[in-house]
Tab-separated table of C-alpha atoms and ligand atoms in Angstrom:
chain	number	residue	atom	x	y	z
R	274	MET	CA	19.893	-12.854	-22.069
R	275	LEU	CA	17.757	-11.579	-18.950
R	276	CYS	CA	15.586	-9.851	-21.622
R	277	SER	CA	14.737	-12.893	-23.253
R	278	LEU	CA	13.865	-14.625	-20.173
R	279	LEU	CA	12.041	-12.063	-19.031
R	280	LYS	CA	10.048	-12.367	-22.576
R	281	LEU	CA	9.671	-15.738	-21.688
R	282	VAL	CA	8.003	-15.152	-18.581
R	283	LEU	CA	5.483	-12.827	-19.882
R	284	LEU	CA	4.821	-15.127	-22.710
R	285	PHE	CA	4.355	-17.996	-20.398
R	286	PRO	CA	1.576	-16.985	-18.406
R	287	HIS	CA	0.821	-20.429	-16.847
R	288	PHE	CA	3.144	-21.014	-14.808
R	289	HIS	CA	1.055	-21.570	-11.878
R	290	GLU	CA	-0.211	-24.718	-13.356
R	291	SER	CA	3.465	-25.707	-13.774
R	292	LEU	CA	4.029	-25.209	-10.105
R	293	ASN	CA	1.038	-27.467	-9.406
R	294	LEU	CA	2.171	-30.189	-11.642
R	295	THR	CA	5.289	-30.251	-9.989
R	296	LYS	CA	3.531	-30.296	-6.681
R	297	LYS	CA	1.061	-33.189	-7.593
R	298	THR	CA	3.555	-35.117	-9.678
R	299	ASN	CA	6.654	-34.822	-8.002
R	300	LYS	CA	8.183	-35.735	-11.416
R	301	ARG	CA	10.195	-33.214	-12.817
R	302	THR	CA	10.338	-34.492	-16.454
R	303	THR	CA	8.212	-32.236	-18.338
R	304	ALA	CA	9.069	-29.264	-20.147
R	305	VAL	CA	6.830	-27.193	-18.158
R	306	CYS	CA	8.203	-28.286	-15.025
R	307	HIS	CA	11.913	-27.275	-16.890
R	308	PHE	CA	10.361	-24.260	-17.345
R	309	TRP	CA	9.466	-23.612	-13.594
R	310	ASP	CA	12.936	-24.494	-12.765
R	311	SER	CA	14.923	-22.009	-14.828
R	312	TYR	CA	12.394	-19.341	-13.777
R	313	MET	CA	13.024	-20.521	-10.011
R	314	PHE	CA	16.652	-20.344	-10.954
R	315	SER	CA	16.940	-17.248	-13.455
R	316	PHE	CA	14.620	-14.971	-11.146
R	317	CYS	CA	14.056	-15.917	-7.566
R	318	GLN	CA	17.746	-16.747	-7.056
R	319	TYR	CA	18.633	-13.209	-8.456
R	320	PRO	CA	15.661	-11.216	-7.970
R	321	PHE	CA	17.677	-7.922	-7.505
R	322	ILE	CA	18.791	-7.904	-11.160
R	323	ILE	CA	15.272	-7.036	-12.517
R	324	SER	CA	13.968	-3.721	-12.345
R	325	ILE	CA	11.229	-2.791	-10.209
R	326	ALA	CA	8.888	-1.811	-13.289
R	327	ALA	CA	9.498	-5.033	-14.825
R	328	LYS	CA	8.284	-6.870	-11.728
R	329	LYS	CA	5.405	-4.792	-11.722
R	330	VAL	CA	4.738	-5.956	-15.183
R	331	ILE	CA	5.092	-9.558	-14.256
R	332	ILE	CA	2.993	-9.276	-11.486
R	333	GLN	CA	0.323	-7.316	-13.423
R	334	ARG	CA	0.129	-9.679	-16.510
R	335	ASP	CA	0.199	-12.554	-13.872
R	336	SER	CA	-2.976	-10.831	-12.442
R	337	GLU	CA	-4.521	-10.195	-15.749
R	338	GLN	CA	-4.106	-13.859	-16.471
R	339	GLN	CA	-5.647	-14.774	-13.427
R	340	MET	CA	-8.752	-12.039	-14.133
R	341	ILE	CA	-9.103	-13.575	-17.444
R	342	SER	CA	-9.486	-16.895	-16.460
R	343	MET	CA	-11.932	-15.846	-13.829
R	344	ALA	CA	-13.923	-14.159	-16.137
R	345	ARG	CA	-14.013	-17.011	-18.421
R	346	GLN	CA	-15.037	-19.325	-15.576
R	347	SER	CA	-18.134	-16.790	-14.834
R	348	LEU	CA	-18.857	-16.965	-18.472
R	349	VAL	CA	-18.998	-20.456	-18.735
R	350	ASP	CA	-20.819	-20.802	-15.512
R	351	LYS	CA	-23.801	-18.602	-16.703
R	352	VAL	CA	-23.801	-19.950	-20.136
R	353	SER	CA	-24.106	-23.728	-18.967
R	354	ARG	CA	-27.042	-22.406	-16.476
R	355	ARG	CA	-28.507	-20.672	-19.612
R	356	LEU	CA	-28.609	-17.293	-18.269
R	357	ARG	CA	-27.502	-14.441	-20.681
R	358	PRO	CA	-24.257	-13.148	-19.980
R	359	ASP	CA	-23.440	-9.431	-19.324
R	360	MET	CA	-20.207	-7.299	-19.390
R	361	ASN	CA	-20.914	-6.530	-15.275
R	362	MET	CA	-19.459	-10.167	-14.338
R	363	LEU	CA	-15.956	-9.083	-16.414
R	364	PHE	CA	-15.704	-6.308	-13.058
R	365	LEU	CA	-15.423	-6.368	-9.161
R	366	ASN	CA	-18.253	-4.360	-8.723
R	367	LEU	CA	-18.557	-2.502	-5.474
R	368	LYS	CA	-21.840	-0.566	-4.411
R	369	VAL	CA	-21.544	1.064	-1.347
R	370	ARG	CA	-23.060	3.934	0.630
R	371	ARG	CA	-21.022	7.131	1.644
R	372	MET	CA	-22.437	7.158	4.811
R	373	HIS	CA	-21.319	3.372	5.678
R	374	LEU	CA	-18.137	3.266	3.641
R	375	VAL	CA	-15.992	0.993	5.852
R	376	SER	CA	-18.879	-1.540	6.913
R	377	ASP	CA	-20.211	-1.215	3.355
R	378	SER	CA	-16.763	-2.039	1.539
R	379	LEU	CA	-16.151	-4.811	4.170
R	380	ASP	CA	-19.204	-6.394	3.510
R	381	GLU	CA	-19.034	-6.178	-0.511
R	382	LEU	CA	-15.301	-7.609	-0.635
R	383	THR	CA	-16.078	-10.333	1.496
R	384	ARG	CA	-19.273	-11.316	-0.332
R	385	LYS	CA	-17.328	-10.760	-3.728
R	386	SER	CA	-14.177	-12.442	-2.534
R	387	ALA	CA	-13.821	-14.614	-5.496
R	388	ASP	CA	-13.691	-11.759	-7.754
R	389	LEU	CA	-10.925	-9.687	-6.256
R	390	LYS	CA	-8.553	-9.992	-9.394
R	391	LYS	CA	-11.266	-8.484	-11.761
R	392	LYS	CA	-10.950	-4.968	-12.392
R	393	LEU	CA	-12.280	-2.598	-9.649
R	394	LYS	CA	-15.468	-0.730	-10.252
R	395	VAL	CA	-17.031	1.389	-7.620
R	396	THR	CA	-20.437	3.093	-7.551
R	397	PHE	CA	-22.065	5.067	-4.781
R	398	VAL	CA	-25.372	4.397	-3.963
R	399	GLY	CA	-27.958	6.701	-5.006
R	400	GLU	CA	-25.504	8.572	-7.393
R	401	ALA	CA	-24.833	8.428	-11.253
R	402	GLY	CA	-22.882	5.231	-11.591
R	403	LEU	CA	-20.370	6.140	-14.520
R	404	ASP	CA	-16.880	5.216	-12.992
R	405	MET	CA	-14.209	6.300	-15.529
R	406	GLY	CA	-11.451	5.618	-12.742
R	407	GLY	CA	-12.805	8.717	-10.875
R	408	LEU	CA	-14.906	6.991	-8.602
R	409	THR	CA	-12.660	3.873	-7.781
R	410	LYS	CA	-9.805	6.423	-6.922
R	411	GLU	CA	-12.203	8.271	-4.930
R	412	TRP	CA	-13.121	5.491	-2.947
R	413	PHE	CA	-9.579	4.535	-2.397
R	414	LEU	CA	-9.087	8.004	-0.667
R	415	LEU	CA	-12.002	8.142	1.312
R	416	LEU	CA	-11.706	4.772	2.748
R	417	ILE	CA	-7.685	5.290	3.838
R	418	ARG	CA	-8.679	8.725	5.081
R	419	GLN	CA	-11.397	7.400	7.418
R	420	ILE	CA	-9.348	4.123	8.420
R	421	PHE	CA	-6.141	5.594	9.169
R	422	HIS	CA	-7.631	8.761	11.242
R	423	PRO	CA	-6.228	8.188	14.775
R	424	ASP	CA	-9.565	8.646	16.196
R	425	TYR	CA	-10.866	5.476	14.315
R	426	GLY	CA	-8.345	3.428	16.252
R	427	MET	CA	-7.221	0.807	14.162
R	428	PHE	CA	-3.591	2.515	13.479
R	429	THR	CA	-1.726	4.895	15.648
R	430	TYR	CA	0.109	7.710	14.091
R	431	HIS	CA	3.943	8.448	15.302
R	432	LYS	CA	4.636	11.977	14.778
R	433	ASP	CA	8.863	11.668	15.405
R	434	SER	CA	8.784	9.085	12.746
R	435	HIS	CA	5.920	10.408	10.332
R	436	CYS	CA	4.522	6.552	10.174
R	437	HIS	CA	1.464	4.391	11.058
R	438	TRP	CA	1.752	1.557	13.318
R	439	PHE	CA	-1.058	-1.082	13.911
R	440	SER	CA	-3.127	-0.540	17.279
R	441	SER	CA	-2.820	-3.077	19.776
R	442	TYR	CA	-6.405	-2.678	20.897
R	443	LYS	CA	-7.792	-6.083	21.731
R	444	CYS	CA	-11.247	-6.509	19.978
R	445	ASP	CA	-13.071	-9.736	18.809
R	446	ASN	CA	-13.167	-9.000	15.167
R	447	TYR	CA	-9.987	-8.144	13.220
R	448	SER	CA	-11.833	-8.190	9.779
R	449	GLU	CA	-11.503	-4.495	9.279
R	450	PHE	CA	-7.498	-5.164	9.148
R	451	ARG	CA	-8.146	-7.701	6.930
R	452	LEU	CA	-9.939	-5.013	4.366
R	453	VAL	CA	-6.778	-2.834	4.686
R	454	GLY	CA	-5.002	-5.350	3.341
R	455	ALA	CA	-7.078	-6.145	0.575
R	456	LEU	CA	-6.993	-2.255	-0.238
R	457	MET	CA	-3.357	-2.348	-0.560
R	458	GLY	CA	-3.406	-5.395	-2.958
R	459	LEU	CA	-6.436	-3.761	-4.865
R	460	ALA	CA	-4.105	-0.571	-5.415
R	461	VAL	CA	-1.443	-2.708	-6.920
R	462	TYR	CA	-3.673	-4.664	-9.588
R	463	ASN	CA	-5.483	-1.474	-10.322
R	464	SER	CA	-2.453	0.921	-10.475
R	465	ILE	CA	-3.827	3.520	-7.796
R	466	THR	CA	-0.943	4.939	-5.378
R	467	LEU	CA	-2.104	4.959	-1.973
R	468	ASP	CA	-0.851	7.609	0.463
R	469	ILE	CA	-0.285	5.806	3.446
R	470	ARG	CA	3.069	5.359	5.499
R	471	PHE	CA	3.947	2.267	7.006
R	472	PRO	CA	7.707	1.451	8.629
R	473	PRO	CA	9.761	-0.924	6.346
R	474	CYS	CA	9.384	-3.710	8.946
R	475	CYS	CA	5.414	-4.027	7.753
R	476	TYR	CA	6.474	-4.777	4.234
R	477	LYS	CA	8.973	-7.279	5.480
R	478	LYS	CA	6.519	-8.941	7.347
R	479	LEU	CA	3.685	-8.882	4.689
R	480	LEU	CA	6.565	-10.802	2.724
R	481	SER	CA	6.843	-13.489	5.500
R	482	PRO	CA	6.196	-15.819	3.609
R	483	PRO	CA	5.679	-14.200	0.426
R	484	ILE	CA	2.939	-16.957	-0.401
R	485	VAL	CA	0.316	-18.058	1.989
R	486	PRO	CA	0.956	-21.149	3.887
R	487	CYS	CA	-1.317	-24.215	2.822
R	488	ASP	CA	-1.008	-25.017	6.430
R	489	GLN	CA	-3.745	-22.811	8.426
R	490	ASN	CA	-1.536	-22.939	11.686
R	491	THR	CA	1.503	-21.607	10.392
R	492	PRO	CA	1.966	-18.346	11.923
R	493	VAL	CA	2.141	-15.368	9.455
R	494	GLY	CA	4.315	-12.191	9.384
R	495	ILE	CA	6.694	-13.199	11.282
R	496	SER	CA	10.178	-11.904	10.289
R	497	ASP	CA	13.403	-11.110	12.058
R	498	VAL	CA	12.941	-7.676	13.840
R	499	SER	CA	15.527	-5.761	15.585
R	500	LEU	CA	15.917	-2.301	17.313
R	501	ASP	CA	16.565	-0.911	14.248
R	502	ASP	CA	13.211	-1.585	13.074
R	503	LEU	CA	11.524	-0.314	16.184
R	504	CYS	CA	13.450	3.061	15.460
R	505	HIS	CA	11.711	3.262	12.423
R	506	ILE	CA	8.499	3.680	14.400
R	507	MET	CA	9.249	4.855	17.834
R	508	PRO	CA	12.674	6.375	17.483
R	509	GLU	CA	12.732	7.878	21.089
R	510	LEU	CA	11.763	4.416	22.616
R	511	ALA	CA	14.720	2.584	20.475
R	512	HIS	CA	17.010	5.477	21.789
R	513	GLY	CA	16.150	4.576	25.385
R	514	LEU	CA	16.543	0.888	24.891
R	515	ARG	CA	19.951	1.509	23.245
R	516	GLU	CA	20.945	3.875	26.012
R	517	LEU	CA	20.026	0.690	28.677
R	518	LEU	CA	21.997	-1.535	26.620
R	519	SER	CA	25.075	0.168	26.833
R	520	TYR	CA	24.852	1.628	30.296
R	521	GLU	CA	27.831	1.188	32.142
R	522	ASP	CA	26.494	1.977	35.825
R	523	ASN	CA	24.091	-0.103	38.021
R	524	VAL	CA	21.189	-0.789	35.657
R	525	GLU	CA	19.037	-2.260	38.238
R	526	GLU	CA	19.345	0.741	40.349
R	527	ASP	CA	19.027	3.533	37.897
R	528	PHE	CA	16.404	2.470	35.009
R	529	TYR	CA	14.563	0.657	37.599
R	530	SER	CA	12.541	-1.472	35.269
R	531	THR	CA	10.665	-4.397	35.143
R	532	PHE	CA	9.566	-6.763	32.457
R	533	GLN	CA	6.606	-4.996	32.049
R	534	VAL	CA	5.173	-2.583	29.340
R	535	PHE	CA	2.709	0.369	29.508
R	536	GLN	CA	0.880	1.284	26.766
R	537	GLU	CA	-2.093	3.792	26.178
R	538	GLU	CA	-4.949	2.498	24.519
R	539	PHE	CA	-7.877	4.956	23.903
R	540	GLY	CA	-6.564	7.343	26.696
R	541	VAL	CA	-6.344	4.145	29.007
R	542	ILE	CA	-2.847	3.225	30.338
R	543	LYS	CA	-2.521	-0.611	30.304
R	544	SER	CA	0.237	-2.898	31.438
R	545	TYR	CA	1.408	-5.939	29.967
R	546	ASN	CA	4.172	-8.309	31.144
R	547	LEU	CA	6.702	-9.252	28.750
R	548	LYS	CA	7.146	-12.660	30.388
R	549	PRO	CA	4.642	-14.589	33.279
R	550	GLY	CA	5.619	-12.694	36.477
R	551	GLY	CA	7.361	-9.759	34.179
R	552	ASP	CA	5.937	-7.281	36.779
R	553	LYS	CA	8.100	-8.647	39.593
R	554	ILE	CA	11.327	-9.335	37.617
R	555	PRO	CA	13.986	-6.387	37.661
R	556	VAL	CA	15.642	-5.672	34.698
R	557	SER	CA	19.218	-6.039	35.452
R	558	ALA	CA	22.739	-5.814	33.344
R	559	GLN	CA	22.593	-9.716	33.016
R	560	ASN	CA	18.884	-10.035	31.498
R	561	ARG	CA	18.476	-6.649	30.012
R	562	LYS	CA	19.551	-8.101	26.272
R	563	GLU	CA	16.510	-10.465	26.999
R	564	TYR	CA	14.297	-7.551	28.160
R	565	VAL	CA	14.972	-5.522	24.851
R	566	GLN	CA	14.712	-8.554	22.978
R	567	LEU	CA	11.015	-9.484	24.140
R	568	TYR	CA	10.040	-5.379	24.318
R	569	VAL	CA	10.662	-5.237	20.516
R	570	ASP	CA	9.063	-8.355	19.958
R	571	PHE	CA	6.093	-7.082	21.634
R	572	ILE	CA	5.635	-4.268	19.695
R	573	LEU	CA	6.606	-5.212	16.529
R	574	ASN	CA	4.694	-8.810	16.705
R	575	LYS	CA	3.161	-10.051	19.890
R	576	SER	CA	0.670	-6.879	20.922
R	577	ILE	CA	-0.495	-6.902	17.051
R	578	TYR	CA	-0.114	-10.417	15.955
R	579	LYS	CA	-3.989	-10.805	15.264
R	580	GLN	CA	-4.081	-7.476	13.748
R	581	PHE	CA	-1.331	-8.241	11.541
R	582	ALA	CA	-2.462	-11.691	10.460
R	583	ALA	CA	-5.716	-10.316	9.326
R	584	PHE	CA	-3.953	-7.712	7.204
R	585	TYR	CA	-1.554	-10.225	5.599
R	586	TYR	CA	-4.324	-12.631	4.644
R	587	GLY	CA	-6.338	-9.483	3.200
R	588	PHE	CA	-3.399	-8.331	1.263
R	589	HIS	CA	-2.730	-11.922	-0.042
R	590	SER	CA	-6.254	-12.861	-0.645
R	591	VAL	CA	-5.865	-10.199	-3.811
R	592	CYS	CA	-2.282	-10.570	-4.220
R	593	ASP	CA	-1.534	-14.189	-4.324
R	594	SER	CA	1.041	-14.151	-7.290
R	595	TYR	CA	3.932	-16.254	-7.407
R	596	ALA	CA	5.917	-13.304	-8.319
R	597	LEU	CA	5.720	-11.812	-5.199
R	598	MET	CA	8.847	-14.098	-4.553
R	599	LEU	CA	10.540	-11.969	-6.759
R	600	LEU	CA	9.934	-8.691	-4.875
R	601	ARG	CA	12.208	-7.106	-1.943
R	602	PRO	CA	10.081	-5.454	0.934
R	603	GLU	CA	10.957	-2.118	-0.054
R	604	GLU	CA	9.505	-2.811	-3.727
R	605	VAL	CA	6.192	-3.871	-2.215
R	606	GLU	CA	5.905	-0.598	-0.649
R	607	ILE	CA	6.776	1.234	-3.890
R	608	LEU	CA	4.164	-0.727	-5.522
R	609	VAL	CA	1.524	0.155	-2.979
R	610	CYS	CA	2.684	3.779	-2.397
R	611	GLY	CA	4.536	5.025	-5.538
R	612	SER	CA	7.767	5.748	-5.904
R	613	PRO	CA	9.276	8.838	-3.964
R	614	GLU	CA	11.703	9.868	-6.942
R	615	LEU	CA	9.954	12.593	-9.166
R	616	ASP	CA	10.938	13.629	-12.705
R	617	MET	CA	9.001	16.731	-13.452
R	618	TYR	CA	10.159	16.590	-17.032
R	619	ALA	CA	8.713	13.391	-17.327
R	620	LEU	CA	5.299	14.807	-15.848
R	621	GLN	CA	5.545	17.803	-18.538
R	622	ARG	CA	6.096	15.412	-21.365
R	623	ASN	CA	3.200	13.528	-20.697
R	624	THR	CA	0.433	15.856	-19.429
R	625	GLN	CA	-2.829	16.138	-21.198
R	626	TYR	CA	-4.444	19.562	-21.828
R	627	ASP	CA	-8.270	20.503	-21.756
R	628	GLY	CA	-9.021	23.925	-23.330
R	629	TYR	CA	-5.199	24.982	-23.354
R	630	LEU	CA	-2.318	24.423	-26.062
R	631	LYS	CA	0.984	23.193	-24.743
R	632	THR	CA	1.949	26.426	-26.416
R	633	ASP	CA	-0.396	28.582	-24.689
R	634	LEU	CA	1.312	31.515	-22.692
R	635	THR	CA	0.102	30.214	-19.257
R	636	ILE	CA	1.060	27.031	-19.761
R	637	ARG	CA	4.542	28.098	-20.783
R	638	TYR	CA	4.764	30.139	-17.288
R	639	PHE	CA	3.021	27.002	-15.500
R	640	TRP	CA	6.146	24.724	-16.380
R	641	GLU	CA	8.727	27.530	-16.082
R	642	VAL	CA	7.357	27.977	-12.343
R	643	VAL	CA	6.679	24.512	-11.676
R	644	LEU	CA	10.156	23.165	-13.051
R	645	GLY	CA	11.849	25.693	-11.084
R	646	PHE	CA	9.983	24.989	-7.598
R	647	PRO	CA	12.234	23.145	-4.762
R	648	LEU	CA	11.624	19.725	-4.438
R	649	ASP	CA	8.904	20.153	-1.601
R	650	LEU	CA	6.821	22.585	-3.579
R	651	GLN	CA	6.811	19.947	-6.358
R	652	LYS	CA	5.768	17.291	-3.956
R	653	LYS	CA	2.948	19.645	-2.826
R	654	LEU	CA	1.577	20.508	-6.158
R	655	LEU	CA	1.473	16.449	-6.797
R	656	HIS	CA	-0.036	16.196	-3.720
R	657	PHE	CA	-2.476	18.651	-4.186
R	658	THR	CA	-3.657	17.196	-7.671
R	659	THR	CA	-3.348	13.739	-7.056
R	660	GLY	CA	-3.835	13.212	-3.573
R	661	SER	CA	-0.468	11.625	-3.061
R	662	ASP	CA	3.013	12.840	-3.314
R	663	ARG	CA	4.607	10.000	-5.097
R	664	VAL	CA	4.306	8.467	-8.629
R	665	PRO	CA	3.329	4.914	-9.889
R	666	VAL	CA	5.729	2.911	-10.806
R	667	GLY	CA	5.985	2.967	-14.395
R	668	GLY	CA	6.259	6.410	-14.237
R	669	MET	CA	4.435	9.790	-14.823
R	670	ALA	CA	2.254	8.416	-17.947
R	671	ASP	CA	0.508	6.275	-15.765
R	672	LEU	CA	-0.631	9.226	-13.782
R	673	ASN	CA	-2.789	10.434	-16.732
R	674	PHE	CA	-2.061	14.215	-15.074
R	675	LYS	CA	-4.000	16.542	-16.973
R	676	ILE	CA	-4.328	20.818	-16.883
R	677	SER	CA	-7.821	22.036	-17.793
R	678	LYS	CA	-8.688	25.634	-18.403
R	679	SER	CA	-10.829	27.020	-15.912
R	680	GLU	CA	-13.149	29.951	-17.051
R	681	THR	CA	-13.274	31.637	-13.937
R	682	SER	CA	-11.647	34.978	-12.947
R	683	THR	CA	-7.739	35.002	-12.870
R	684	ASN	CA	-8.349	36.387	-9.320
R	685	TRP	CA	-8.999	32.815	-8.143
R	686	LEU	CA	-7.013	29.863	-7.037
R	687	PRO	CA	-6.389	27.089	-8.969
R	688	VAL	CA	-8.426	24.085	-7.838
R	689	ALA	CA	-7.874	20.276	-8.233
R	690	HIS	CA	-9.937	17.241	-9.049
R	691	THR	CA	-8.033	14.722	-7.161
R	692	CYS	CA	-9.864	11.805	-8.329
R	693	PHE	CA	-8.831	12.524	-11.699
R	694	ASN	CA	-5.390	14.077	-11.114
R	695	GLN	CA	-6.872	17.131	-12.864
R	696	LEU	CA	-5.534	20.607	-11.942
R	697	CYS	CA	-8.140	23.414	-12.888
R	698	LEU	CA	-5.833	26.505	-13.795
R	699	PRO	CA	-7.322	29.898	-14.622
R	700	PRO	CA	-5.665	31.379	-17.540
R	701	TYR	CA	-3.282	33.991	-15.385
R	702	LYS	CA	-1.742	36.752	-17.416
R	703	SER	CA	1.578	36.943	-15.648
R	704	LYS	CA	4.142	34.559	-14.524
R	705	LYS	CA	4.563	36.438	-11.250
R	706	GLU	CA	0.706	35.945	-10.646
R	707	LEU	CA	0.639	32.460	-11.384
R	708	LYS	CA	3.667	31.442	-9.330
R	709	GLN	CA	2.064	33.334	-6.359
R	710	LYS	CA	-1.461	31.952	-6.891
R	711	LEU	CA	-0.113	28.532	-7.531
R	712	ILE	CA	2.015	28.410	-4.149
R	713	ILE	CA	-1.007	29.833	-2.289
R	714	GLY	CA	-3.423	27.120	-3.484
R	715	ILE	CA	-1.220	24.151	-3.135
R	716	SER	CA	0.244	25.233	0.240
R	717	ASN	CA	-3.166	25.247	1.953
R	718	ALA	CA	-4.727	22.348	0.381
R	719	GLU	CA	-5.380	20.343	3.324
R	720	GLY	CA	-5.534	16.708	3.957
R	721	PHE	CA	-6.154	14.843	0.868
R	722	GLY	CA	-7.613	17.788	-1.019
R	723	LEU	CA	-10.737	15.847	-2.139
R	724	GLU	CA	-13.300	18.488	-3.348
M	850	LIG	C1	-4.044	-27.744	-8.508
M	850	LIG	O1	-3.947	-29.158	-8.059
M	850	LIG	C2	-5.014	-29.319	-7.350
M	850	LIG	C3	-4.999	-30.881	-7.091
M	850	LIG	O2	-3.709	-31.337	-7.065
M	850	LIG	C4	-6.305	-29.130	-8.219
M	850	LIG	O3	-7.703	-29.329	-7.542
M	850	LIG	C5	-6.579	-27.661	-8.854
M	850	LIG	O4	-7.563	-27.333	-9.844
M	850	LIG	C6	-5.183	-27.384	-9.555
M	850	LIG	N1	-5.154	-26.013	-10.030
M	850	LIG	C7	-5.109	-25.547	-11.116
M	850	LIG	C8	-4.635	-24.164	-11.802
M	850	LIG	O5	-4.794	-26.340	-12.264
M	851	LIG	C1	-16.665	-9.640	11.832
M	851	LIG	O1	-17.162	-8.274	11.221
M	851	LIG	C2	-17.491	-8.596	9.945
M	851	LIG	C3	-18.121	-7.460	9.141
M	851	LIG	O2	-18.826	-6.464	10.236
M	851	LIG	C4	-18.601	-9.779	9.812
M	851	LIG	O3	-19.151	-10.031	8.279
M	851	LIG	C5	-17.871	-11.114	10.395
M	851	LIG	O4	-18.742	-12.229	10.250
M	851	LIG	C6	-17.670	-10.826	11.577
M	851	LIG	N1	-16.824	-12.070	11.871
M	851	LIG	C7	-16.857	-12.619	13.309
M	851	LIG	C8	-15.866	-13.906	13.462
M	851	LIG	O5	-17.425	-12.094	13.961
M	852	LIG	C1	5.067	-13.386	17.791
M	852	LIG	O1	3.853	-13.578	18.284
M	852	LIG	C2	3.325	-14.686	18.026
M	852	LIG	C3	1.889	-14.589	18.696
M	852	LIG	O2	1.966	-14.036	20.036
M	852	LIG	C4	4.449	-15.553	19.082
M	852	LIG	O3	3.805	-16.981	19.041
M	852	LIG	C5	5.654	-15.723	18.701
M	852	LIG	O4	6.370	-16.207	19.435
M	852	LIG	C6	6.111	-14.263	18.472
M	852	LIG	N1	7.632	-13.855	18.065
M	852	LIG	C7	8.474	-14.605	17.197
M	852	LIG	C8	9.809	-14.060	17.165
M	852	LIG	O5	7.769	-15.822	16.636
């Protein structure tokens, strides 16, 4: 039953129009509307019974439809203006200079905002432009590395929780946050996993609401946030606030706080009032609940509202499928960042070889060693080779993992071409040697392991 419904959705890519029809005529009489109704009924009411892989298929299928119709539209436009159509208009072509990566990417994505749902192709100015997937992936890796660097100032890194959060630093232009959102959307559509760590409430906010509201004044990214959400980002602060809530002695004297927050921005401590005149209002047993709630709202919403809104609109400028309604927040994370569950046997089955045969001794040693690794070394290997220690939804087959023979001396360590998910392995003669060199190689790779 479910399967056939799912097939129906896949065979019925025009459910956008059907919704449009419903909106326009407000008459629910046509078969199309009935279809939309049953779609809503069967999936949106019970989205938890569809697997995430199936949801990814729905979203990608939906985006393919949108890509095809956009490409068709460009074709029609060209022909009607008697211009010669060329292949490039089927792609989202970004031309960027390495030295101006962020600003060029931002400009290109803004200029080509009508093409965001076409297949992405990146060229670096002044370099040969053959993108077999490697340049696009490199573009993602370099941009993410730059944007998330703490010195760059857009995000702060929280060591205790290993995650990033939006910097509350105020500026007059938040378009770079829009770029980050768009990058995440592009990653979903182009099946790239990004090595970024946001706390769970980021994805909750990203789906609030799941479809961009028609009214531009409707706030976005507003969801119920609690101390638990704060705990995922700043565990110590959350712990302190919890203690305050359950404190049994004199709160006013022992905590000695007011309705005021102090935050460091670029090395400068700034203070903010949680409510008007907050610096003069002491926190007491009576008002401590309000204080905690305002504090949480300040960190997770108020102080970063504009940043988050730009990020939200960026993501939804690429991912504007109704299928997003099917997703739970943690599933959005898996679509963007990949799944943390590694199946190394599946990786083995899906690995391609260049210069080696599956049956070669070195390859047999390799898999014996890798399958025997503890999880953290397996993750390191994956990170070393692909730039991320997670795998795309849909599994290892989507990864195109490749082992190629490097004709260097076996004294050398293995190296990786991260942009192609490729490991270059010298033909080591013994299992012991292979294991030793592999562990040194993958353990010392710094950062994204870009060559
Ligand atoms: C949706 O409806 C609006 C007007 O109600 C129309 O302008 C637009 O082209 C329609 N979109 C699609 C995809 O049919
Ligand atoms: C913000 O910056 C971007 C890129 O630097 C620019 O294209 C845009 O016009 C700016 N917007 C405003 C409102 O200044
Ligand atoms: C979130 O921030 C916005 C903008 O500062 C504010 O209007 C809103 O009241 C805040 N909190 C909630 C729960 O909506």
